[in-house]
mmCIF file of C-alpha atoms in Angstrom:
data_model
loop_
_atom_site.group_PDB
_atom_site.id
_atom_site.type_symbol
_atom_site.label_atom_id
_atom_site.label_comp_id
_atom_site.label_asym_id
_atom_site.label_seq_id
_atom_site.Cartn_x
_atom_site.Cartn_y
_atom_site.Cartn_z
ATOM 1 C CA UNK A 1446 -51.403 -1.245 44.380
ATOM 2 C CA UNK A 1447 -49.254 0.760 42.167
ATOM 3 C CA UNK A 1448 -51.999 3.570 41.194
ATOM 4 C CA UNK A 1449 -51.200 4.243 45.128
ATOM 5 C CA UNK A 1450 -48.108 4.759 44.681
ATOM 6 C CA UNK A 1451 -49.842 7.967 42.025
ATOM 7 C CA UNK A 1452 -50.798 11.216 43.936
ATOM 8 C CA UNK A 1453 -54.774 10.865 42.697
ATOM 9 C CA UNK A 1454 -54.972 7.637 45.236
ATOM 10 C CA UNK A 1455 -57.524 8.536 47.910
ATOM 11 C CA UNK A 1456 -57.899 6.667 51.227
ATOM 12 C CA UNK A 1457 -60.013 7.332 53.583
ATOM 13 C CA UNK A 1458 -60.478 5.140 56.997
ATOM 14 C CA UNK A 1459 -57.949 3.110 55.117
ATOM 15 C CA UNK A 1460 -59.797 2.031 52.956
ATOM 16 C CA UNK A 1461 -59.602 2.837 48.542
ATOM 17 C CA UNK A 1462 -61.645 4.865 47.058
ATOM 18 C CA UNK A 1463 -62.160 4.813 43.381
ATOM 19 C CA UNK A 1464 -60.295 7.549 41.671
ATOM 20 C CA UNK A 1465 -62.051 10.297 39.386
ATOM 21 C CA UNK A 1466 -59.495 9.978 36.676
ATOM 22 C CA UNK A 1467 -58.194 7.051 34.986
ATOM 23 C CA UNK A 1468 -54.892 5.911 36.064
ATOM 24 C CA UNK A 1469 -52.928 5.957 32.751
ATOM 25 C CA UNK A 1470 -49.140 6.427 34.338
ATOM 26 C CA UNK A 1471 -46.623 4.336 35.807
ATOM 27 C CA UNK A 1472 -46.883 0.872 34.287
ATOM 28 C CA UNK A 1473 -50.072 1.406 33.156
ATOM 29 C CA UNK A 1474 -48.635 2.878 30.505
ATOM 30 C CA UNK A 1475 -46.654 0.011 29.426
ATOM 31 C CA UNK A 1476 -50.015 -2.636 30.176
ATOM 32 C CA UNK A 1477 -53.360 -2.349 31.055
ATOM 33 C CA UNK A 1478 -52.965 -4.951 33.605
ATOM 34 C CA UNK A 1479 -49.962 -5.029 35.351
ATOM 35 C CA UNK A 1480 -51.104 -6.980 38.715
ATOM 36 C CA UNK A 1481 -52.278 -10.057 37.155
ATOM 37 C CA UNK A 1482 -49.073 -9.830 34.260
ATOM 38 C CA UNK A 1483 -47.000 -9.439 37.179
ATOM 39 C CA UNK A 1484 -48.846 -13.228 39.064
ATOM 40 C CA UNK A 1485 -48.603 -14.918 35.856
ATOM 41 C CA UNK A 1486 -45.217 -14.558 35.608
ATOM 42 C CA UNK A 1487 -44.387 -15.289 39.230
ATOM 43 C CA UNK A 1488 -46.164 -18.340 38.778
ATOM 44 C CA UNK A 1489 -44.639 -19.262 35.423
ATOM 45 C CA UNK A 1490 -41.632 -18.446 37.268
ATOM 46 C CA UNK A 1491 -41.888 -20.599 39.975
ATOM 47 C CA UNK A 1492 -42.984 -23.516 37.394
ATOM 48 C CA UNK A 1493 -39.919 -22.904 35.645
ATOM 49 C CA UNK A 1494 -37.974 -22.773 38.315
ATOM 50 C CA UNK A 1495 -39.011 -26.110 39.858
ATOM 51 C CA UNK A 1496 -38.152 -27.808 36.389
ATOM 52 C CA UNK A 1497 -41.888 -28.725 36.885
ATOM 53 C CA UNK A 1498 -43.539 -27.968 33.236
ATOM 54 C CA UNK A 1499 -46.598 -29.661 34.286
ATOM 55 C CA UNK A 1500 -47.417 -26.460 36.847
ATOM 56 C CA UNK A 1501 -47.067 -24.209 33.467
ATOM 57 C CA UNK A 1502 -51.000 -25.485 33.592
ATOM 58 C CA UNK A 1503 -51.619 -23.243 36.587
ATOM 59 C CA UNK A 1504 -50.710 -19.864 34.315
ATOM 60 C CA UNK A 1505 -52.636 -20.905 31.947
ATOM 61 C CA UNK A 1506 -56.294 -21.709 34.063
ATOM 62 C CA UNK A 1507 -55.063 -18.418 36.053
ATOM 63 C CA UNK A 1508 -54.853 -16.157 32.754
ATOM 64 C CA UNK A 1509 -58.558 -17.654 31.232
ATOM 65 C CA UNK A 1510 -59.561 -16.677 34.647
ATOM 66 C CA UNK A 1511 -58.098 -13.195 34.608
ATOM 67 C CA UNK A 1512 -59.052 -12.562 30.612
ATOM 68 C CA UNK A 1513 -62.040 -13.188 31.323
ATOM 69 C CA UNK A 1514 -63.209 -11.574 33.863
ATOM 70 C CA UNK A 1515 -60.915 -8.305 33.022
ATOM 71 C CA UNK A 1516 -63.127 -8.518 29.733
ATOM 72 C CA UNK A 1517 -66.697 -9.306 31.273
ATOM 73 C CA UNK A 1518 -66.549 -6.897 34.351
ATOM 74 C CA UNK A 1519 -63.677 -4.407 35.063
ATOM 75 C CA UNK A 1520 -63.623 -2.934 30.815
ATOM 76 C CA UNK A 1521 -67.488 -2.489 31.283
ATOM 77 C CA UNK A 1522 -67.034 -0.911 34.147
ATOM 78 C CA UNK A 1523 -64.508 1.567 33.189
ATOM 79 C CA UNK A 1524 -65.805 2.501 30.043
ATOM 80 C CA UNK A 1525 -68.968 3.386 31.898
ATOM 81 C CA UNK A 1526 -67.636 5.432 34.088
ATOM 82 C CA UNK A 1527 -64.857 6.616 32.113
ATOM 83 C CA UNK A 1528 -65.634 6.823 29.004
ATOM 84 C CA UNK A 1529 -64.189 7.997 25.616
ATOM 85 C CA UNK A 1530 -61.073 8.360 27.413
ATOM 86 C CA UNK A 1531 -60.985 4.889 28.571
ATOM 87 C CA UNK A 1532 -61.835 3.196 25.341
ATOM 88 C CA UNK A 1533 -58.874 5.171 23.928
ATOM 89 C CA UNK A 1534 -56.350 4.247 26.636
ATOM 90 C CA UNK A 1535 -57.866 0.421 25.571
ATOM 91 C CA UNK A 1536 -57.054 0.963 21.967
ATOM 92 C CA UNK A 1537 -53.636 2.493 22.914
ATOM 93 C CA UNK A 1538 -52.178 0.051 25.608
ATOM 94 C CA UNK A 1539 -52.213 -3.671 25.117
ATOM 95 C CA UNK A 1540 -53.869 -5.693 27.841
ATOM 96 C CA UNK A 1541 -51.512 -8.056 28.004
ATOM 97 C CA UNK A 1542 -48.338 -8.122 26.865
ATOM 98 C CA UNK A 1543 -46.359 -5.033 27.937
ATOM 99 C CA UNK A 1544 -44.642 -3.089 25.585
ATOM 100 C CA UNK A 1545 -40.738 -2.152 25.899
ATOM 101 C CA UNK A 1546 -41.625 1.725 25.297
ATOM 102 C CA UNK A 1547 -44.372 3.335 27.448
ATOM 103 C CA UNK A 1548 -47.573 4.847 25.803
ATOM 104 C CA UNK A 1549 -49.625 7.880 26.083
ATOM 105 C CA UNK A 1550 -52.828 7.589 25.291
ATOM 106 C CA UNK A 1551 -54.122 10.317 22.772
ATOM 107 C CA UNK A 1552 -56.193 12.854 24.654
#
């Protein structure tokens, strides 16, 4: 939801439409997947916060899950339709662990 919150967004009959650029900006510079970071550490949180270190196992299943599929299906699919500049935003911006200082891709 937050490449919405960038001016390329395009709805139409409410609905998303993919974009025609790559959305590099906004946290996206800091990880390449800021929605799932953003569950895993709600439900880290939550696991932590319930003093219940057993639920940490949730996370975990949730992130093979995530790694996974981010790595079989949505990076194909980008660098397909994206190309160069999308394998150089992947070599620039960690996947998953966001960095303290934002990044710009080379162009």
């Amino acid at each position: 939801m937050w490449s919405c919150a960038e001016p390329r967004c395009r709805r139409r009959s409410g609905v998303l439409r993919p974009g025609e650029r790559l959305v590099i900006g906004g946290l996206y510079r800091c990880v390449r997947n800021p929605v799932y970071v953003a569950l895993l550490t709600v439900i880290a949180g939550q696991a932590l916060l319930l003093g219940r270190l057993g639920l940490l196992l949730y996370p975990a299943v949730f992130w093979l899950f995530a790694a996974a599929f981010v790595r079989c299906r949505e990076e194909p699919v980008l660098v397909r339709r994206f190309g160069a500049e999308s394998e150089r935003y992947g070599r620039a911006v960690p996947a998953w662990v966001p960095r303290a200082a934002a990044v710009a891709p080379a162009a």
